[in-house]
Amino acid sequence: MRRIARTALAAAILTVSWGPAVALGTSGTAAAVSEPKNLPFTQILRRCDFSEYQYVHGAYYGRPSGTLRVEDGQLVTDIQIATGTPNSRYDVKVIQVPRSSAVTCNAGDPGVAVAPLTTDVAGAGATTVRGPMASDATGVWVSITRPSPFSHMPEEFYTTDAVFGI
């Protein structure tokens, strides 16, 4: 009988102390966070308007993956890479569309969020990219590149398979 009374008392204390915190957390979070979308990647080099470069092929074996969500009016993208080039720096860009083919998609450009991703000795790495949503944006895609020391074209590249609606 004492065990039941103690359990009931502990449950009542937890309900009273955690109840308001749980209620506030769920109501505020549900409205501000969207359902995460999985991002599949492929080795296609793309221009800023999502069109493909012709006659450029990938030669590396990295396995990037990621998720995309909207939090409080910001795009949040979590990117991981496995079996990438060890001890290397990749540039991760989250690019919002529609975008003209004449407009660049460099760091600091409107509708572009950029973050570095550095791999460890095994070629694994992760990063989170955050950026404000453009008012006219209807979709988003992600580009992961490893710059080449000898060329303007990236040495290694991965892009999402599609433009994802936001």
PDB file of C-alpha atoms in Angstrom, residues 21-138:
ATOM      1  CA  ALA A  21       6.605  23.417 -19.113  1.00  0.00           C
ATOM      2  CA  VAL A  22       5.426  20.591 -21.348  1.00  0.00           C
ATOM      3  CA  ALA A  23       2.282  22.495 -22.333  1.00  0.00           C
ATOM      4  CA  LEU A  24       4.233  25.638 -23.241  1.00  0.00           C
ATOM      5  CA  GLY A  25       6.892  23.688 -25.150  1.00  0.00           C
ATOM      6  CA  THR A  26       4.456  21.748 -27.299  1.00  0.00           C
ATOM      7  CA  SER A  27       2.225  24.647 -28.273  1.00  0.00           C
ATOM      8  CA  GLY A  28       5.116  26.946 -29.282  1.00  0.00           C
ATOM      9  CA  THR A  29       7.148  24.274 -31.031  1.00  0.00           C
ATOM     10  CA  ALA A  30       4.367  22.768 -33.102  1.00  0.00           C
ATOM     11  CA  ALA A  31       3.610  26.046 -34.866  1.00  0.00           C
ATOM     12  CA  ALA A  32       7.229  27.051 -35.495  1.00  0.00           C
ATOM     13  CA  VAL A  33       8.883  23.829 -36.730  1.00  0.00           C
ATOM     14  CA  SER A  34       8.006  22.007 -39.939  1.00  0.00           C
ATOM     15  CA  GLU A  35       8.308  18.283 -40.556  1.00  0.00           C
ATOM     16  CA  PRO A  36      11.908  17.450 -41.659  1.00  0.00           C
ATOM     17  CA  LYS A  37      12.404  16.369 -45.274  1.00  0.00           C
ATOM     18  CA  ASN A  38      15.087  13.847 -46.235  1.00  0.00           C
ATOM     19  CA  LEU A  39      17.514  15.097 -48.885  1.00  0.00           C
ATOM     20  CA  PRO A  40      18.889  12.542 -51.376  1.00  0.00           C
ATOM     21  CA  PHE A  41      22.115  13.544 -53.155  1.00  0.00           C
ATOM     22  CA  THR A  42      23.743  12.668 -56.469  1.00  0.00           C
ATOM     23  CA  GLN A  43      26.981  13.611 -58.251  1.00  0.00           C
ATOM     24  CA  ILE A  44      25.601  16.224 -60.621  1.00  0.00           C
ATOM     25  CA  LEU A  45      27.222  19.648 -60.840  1.00  0.00           C
ATOM     26  CA  ARG A  46      24.532  22.319 -61.145  1.00  0.00           C
ATOM     27  CA  ARG A  47      24.343  26.024 -61.884  1.00  0.00           C
ATOM     28  CA  CYS A  48      22.605  28.403 -59.482  1.00  0.00           C
ATOM     29  CA  ASP A  49      19.266  28.007 -61.317  1.00  0.00           C
ATOM     30  CA  PHE A  50      19.418  24.187 -60.787  1.00  0.00           C
ATOM     31  CA  SER A  51      20.317  23.431 -64.424  1.00  0.00           C
ATOM     32  CA  GLU A  52      23.035  20.810 -64.993  1.00  0.00           C
ATOM     33  CA  TYR A  53      26.511  21.374 -66.382  1.00  0.00           C
ATOM     34  CA  GLN A  54      27.050  19.210 -69.453  1.00  0.00           C
ATOM     35  CA  TYR A  55      30.019  16.830 -69.782  1.00  0.00           C
ATOM     36  CA  VAL A  56      31.074  17.106 -66.126  1.00  0.00           C
ATOM     37  CA  HIS A  57      31.068  13.842 -64.201  1.00  0.00           C
ATOM     38  CA  GLY A  58      31.817  12.923 -60.607  1.00  0.00           C
ATOM     39  CA  ALA A  59      34.673  10.630 -59.673  1.00  0.00           C
ATOM     40  CA  TYR A  60      34.473  10.351 -55.886  1.00  0.00           C
ATOM     41  CA  TYR A  61      32.568   8.078 -53.527  1.00  0.00           C
ATOM     42  CA  GLY A  62      31.269  10.289 -50.732  1.00  0.00           C
ATOM     43  CA  ARG A  63      27.829   9.512 -49.327  1.00  0.00           C
ATOM     44  CA  PRO A  64      26.120  12.724 -48.260  1.00  0.00           C
ATOM     45  CA  SER A  65      22.710  12.798 -46.639  1.00  0.00           C
ATOM     46  CA  GLY A  66      20.676  15.457 -44.942  1.00  0.00           C
ATOM     47  CA  THR A  67      17.404  16.822 -43.656  1.00  0.00           C
ATOM     48  CA  LEU A  68      15.665  20.127 -44.285  1.00  0.00           C
ATOM     49  CA  ARG A  69      13.175  21.878 -42.010  1.00  0.00           C
ATOM     50  CA  VAL A  70      11.793  25.345 -41.320  1.00  0.00           C
ATOM     51  CA  GLU A  71      12.250  26.763 -37.797  1.00  0.00           C
ATOM     52  CA  ASP A  72      10.927  30.203 -36.840  1.00  0.00           C
ATOM     53  CA  GLY A  73      11.120  31.527 -40.406  1.00  0.00           C
ATOM     54  CA  GLN A  74      14.608  30.122 -41.021  1.00  0.00           C
ATOM     55  CA  LEU A  75      15.699  27.257 -43.232  1.00  0.00           C
ATOM     56  CA  VAL A  76      17.698  24.720 -41.233  1.00  0.00           C
ATOM     57  CA  THR A  77      19.602  21.999 -43.064  1.00  0.00           C
ATOM     58  CA  ASP A  78      21.540  19.252 -41.273  1.00  0.00           C
ATOM     59  CA  ILE A  79      24.123  17.653 -43.579  1.00  0.00           C
ATOM     60  CA  GLN A  80      26.292  14.583 -42.953  1.00  0.00           C
ATOM     61  CA  ILE A  81      28.859  12.986 -45.229  1.00  0.00           C
ATOM     62  CA  ALA A  82      30.407   9.539 -44.942  1.00  0.00           C
ATOM     63  CA  THR A  83      33.380   8.194 -46.900  1.00  0.00           C
ATOM     64  CA  GLY A  84      34.299  11.671 -48.116  1.00  0.00           C
ATOM     65  CA  THR A  85      37.863  12.758 -48.737  1.00  0.00           C
ATOM     66  CA  PRO A  86      39.678  12.581 -45.361  1.00  0.00           C
ATOM     67  CA  ASN A  87      40.748  15.831 -43.670  1.00  0.00           C
ATOM     68  CA  SER A  88      39.055  18.023 -46.267  1.00  0.00           C
ATOM     69  CA  ARG A  89      36.858  21.102 -46.264  1.00  0.00           C
ATOM     70  CA  TYR A  90      33.584  21.086 -48.182  1.00  0.00           C
ATOM     71  CA  ASP A  91      31.362  24.098 -48.866  1.00  0.00           C
ATOM     72  CA  VAL A  92      27.661  23.463 -48.216  1.00  0.00           C
ATOM     73  CA  LYS A  93      25.209  25.878 -49.868  1.00  0.00           C
ATOM     74  CA  VAL A  94      21.461  25.997 -49.335  1.00  0.00           C
ATOM     75  CA  ILE A  95      20.067  27.788 -52.397  1.00  0.00           C
ATOM     76  CA  GLN A  96      16.512  29.095 -52.614  1.00  0.00           C
ATOM     77  CA  VAL A  97      14.578  29.197 -55.889  1.00  0.00           C
ATOM     78  CA  PRO A  98      13.262  30.696 -58.154  1.00  0.00           C
ATOM     79  CA  ARG A  99      16.637  32.012 -59.212  1.00  0.00           C
ATOM     80  CA  SER A 100      17.744  33.523 -62.499  1.00  0.00           C
ATOM     81  CA  SER A 101      20.593  31.888 -64.388  1.00  0.00           C
ATOM     82  CA  ALA A 102      22.306  35.301 -64.451  1.00  0.00           C
ATOM     83  CA  VAL A 103      22.420  35.553 -60.641  1.00  0.00           C
ATOM     84  CA  THR A 104      25.317  34.054 -58.674  1.00  0.00           C
ATOM     85  CA  CYS A 105      24.916  31.851 -55.610  1.00  0.00           C
ATOM     86  CA  ASN A 106      27.960  32.799 -53.579  1.00  0.00           C
ATOM     87  CA  ALA A 107      28.159  33.291 -49.827  1.00  0.00           C
ATOM     88  CA  GLY A 108      26.327  36.478 -48.887  1.00  0.00           C
ATOM     89  CA  ASP A 109      24.057  36.530 -51.941  1.00  0.00           C
ATOM     90  CA  PRO A 110      20.327  36.855 -51.195  1.00  0.00           C
ATOM     91  CA  GLY A 111      18.645  33.476 -50.828  1.00  0.00           C
ATOM     92  CA  VAL A 112      21.916  31.603 -50.213  1.00  0.00           C
ATOM     93  CA  ALA A 113      23.089  30.204 -46.867  1.00  0.00           C
ATOM     94  CA  VAL A 114      26.608  28.746 -46.652  1.00  0.00           C
ATOM     95  CA  ALA A 115      28.510  26.741 -44.036  1.00  0.00           C
ATOM     96  CA  PRO A 116      31.759  24.741 -44.058  1.00  0.00           C
ATOM     97  CA  LEU A 117      31.873  20.994 -43.480  1.00  0.00           C
ATOM     98  CA  THR A 118      35.214  19.499 -42.438  1.00  0.00           C
ATOM     99  CA  THR A 119      35.829  15.759 -42.566  1.00  0.00           C
ATOM    100  CA  ASP A 120      37.865  13.743 -40.092  1.00  0.00           C
ATOM    101  CA  VAL A 121      40.571  11.150 -40.834  1.00  0.00           C
ATOM    102  CA  ALA A 122      37.888   8.625 -41.819  1.00  0.00           C
ATOM    103  CA  GLY A 123      36.165  11.030 -44.229  1.00  0.00           C
ATOM    104  CA  ALA A 124      33.095  11.659 -42.057  1.00  0.00           C
ATOM    105  CA  GLY A 125      31.728  15.077 -41.208  1.00  0.00           C
ATOM    106  CA  ALA A 126      28.581  17.005 -40.359  1.00  0.00           C
ATOM    107  CA  THR A 127      27.341  20.583 -40.327  1.00  0.00           C
ATOM    108  CA  THR A 128      24.161  22.594 -39.868  1.00  0.00           C
ATOM    109  CA  VAL A 129      23.307  25.432 -42.255  1.00  0.00           C
ATOM    110  CA  ARG A 130      20.856  28.126 -41.113  1.00  0.00           C
ATOM    111  CA  GLY A 131      19.571  31.035 -43.123  1.00  0.00           C
ATOM    112  CA  PRO A 132      16.546  33.311 -43.455  1.00  0.00           C
ATOM    113  CA  MET A 133      13.792  32.379 -45.891  1.00  0.00           C
ATOM    114  CA  ALA A 134      13.429  34.736 -48.834  1.00  0.00           C
ATOM    115  CA  SER A 135       9.940  36.196 -49.175  1.00  0.00           C
ATOM    116  CA  ASP A 136       9.544  34.982 -52.776  1.00  0.00           C
ATOM    117  CA  ALA A 137      11.160  31.544 -52.319  1.00  0.00           C
ATOM    118  CA  THR A 138       9.102  28.535 -53.351  1.00  0.00           C
TER     119      THR A 138
END
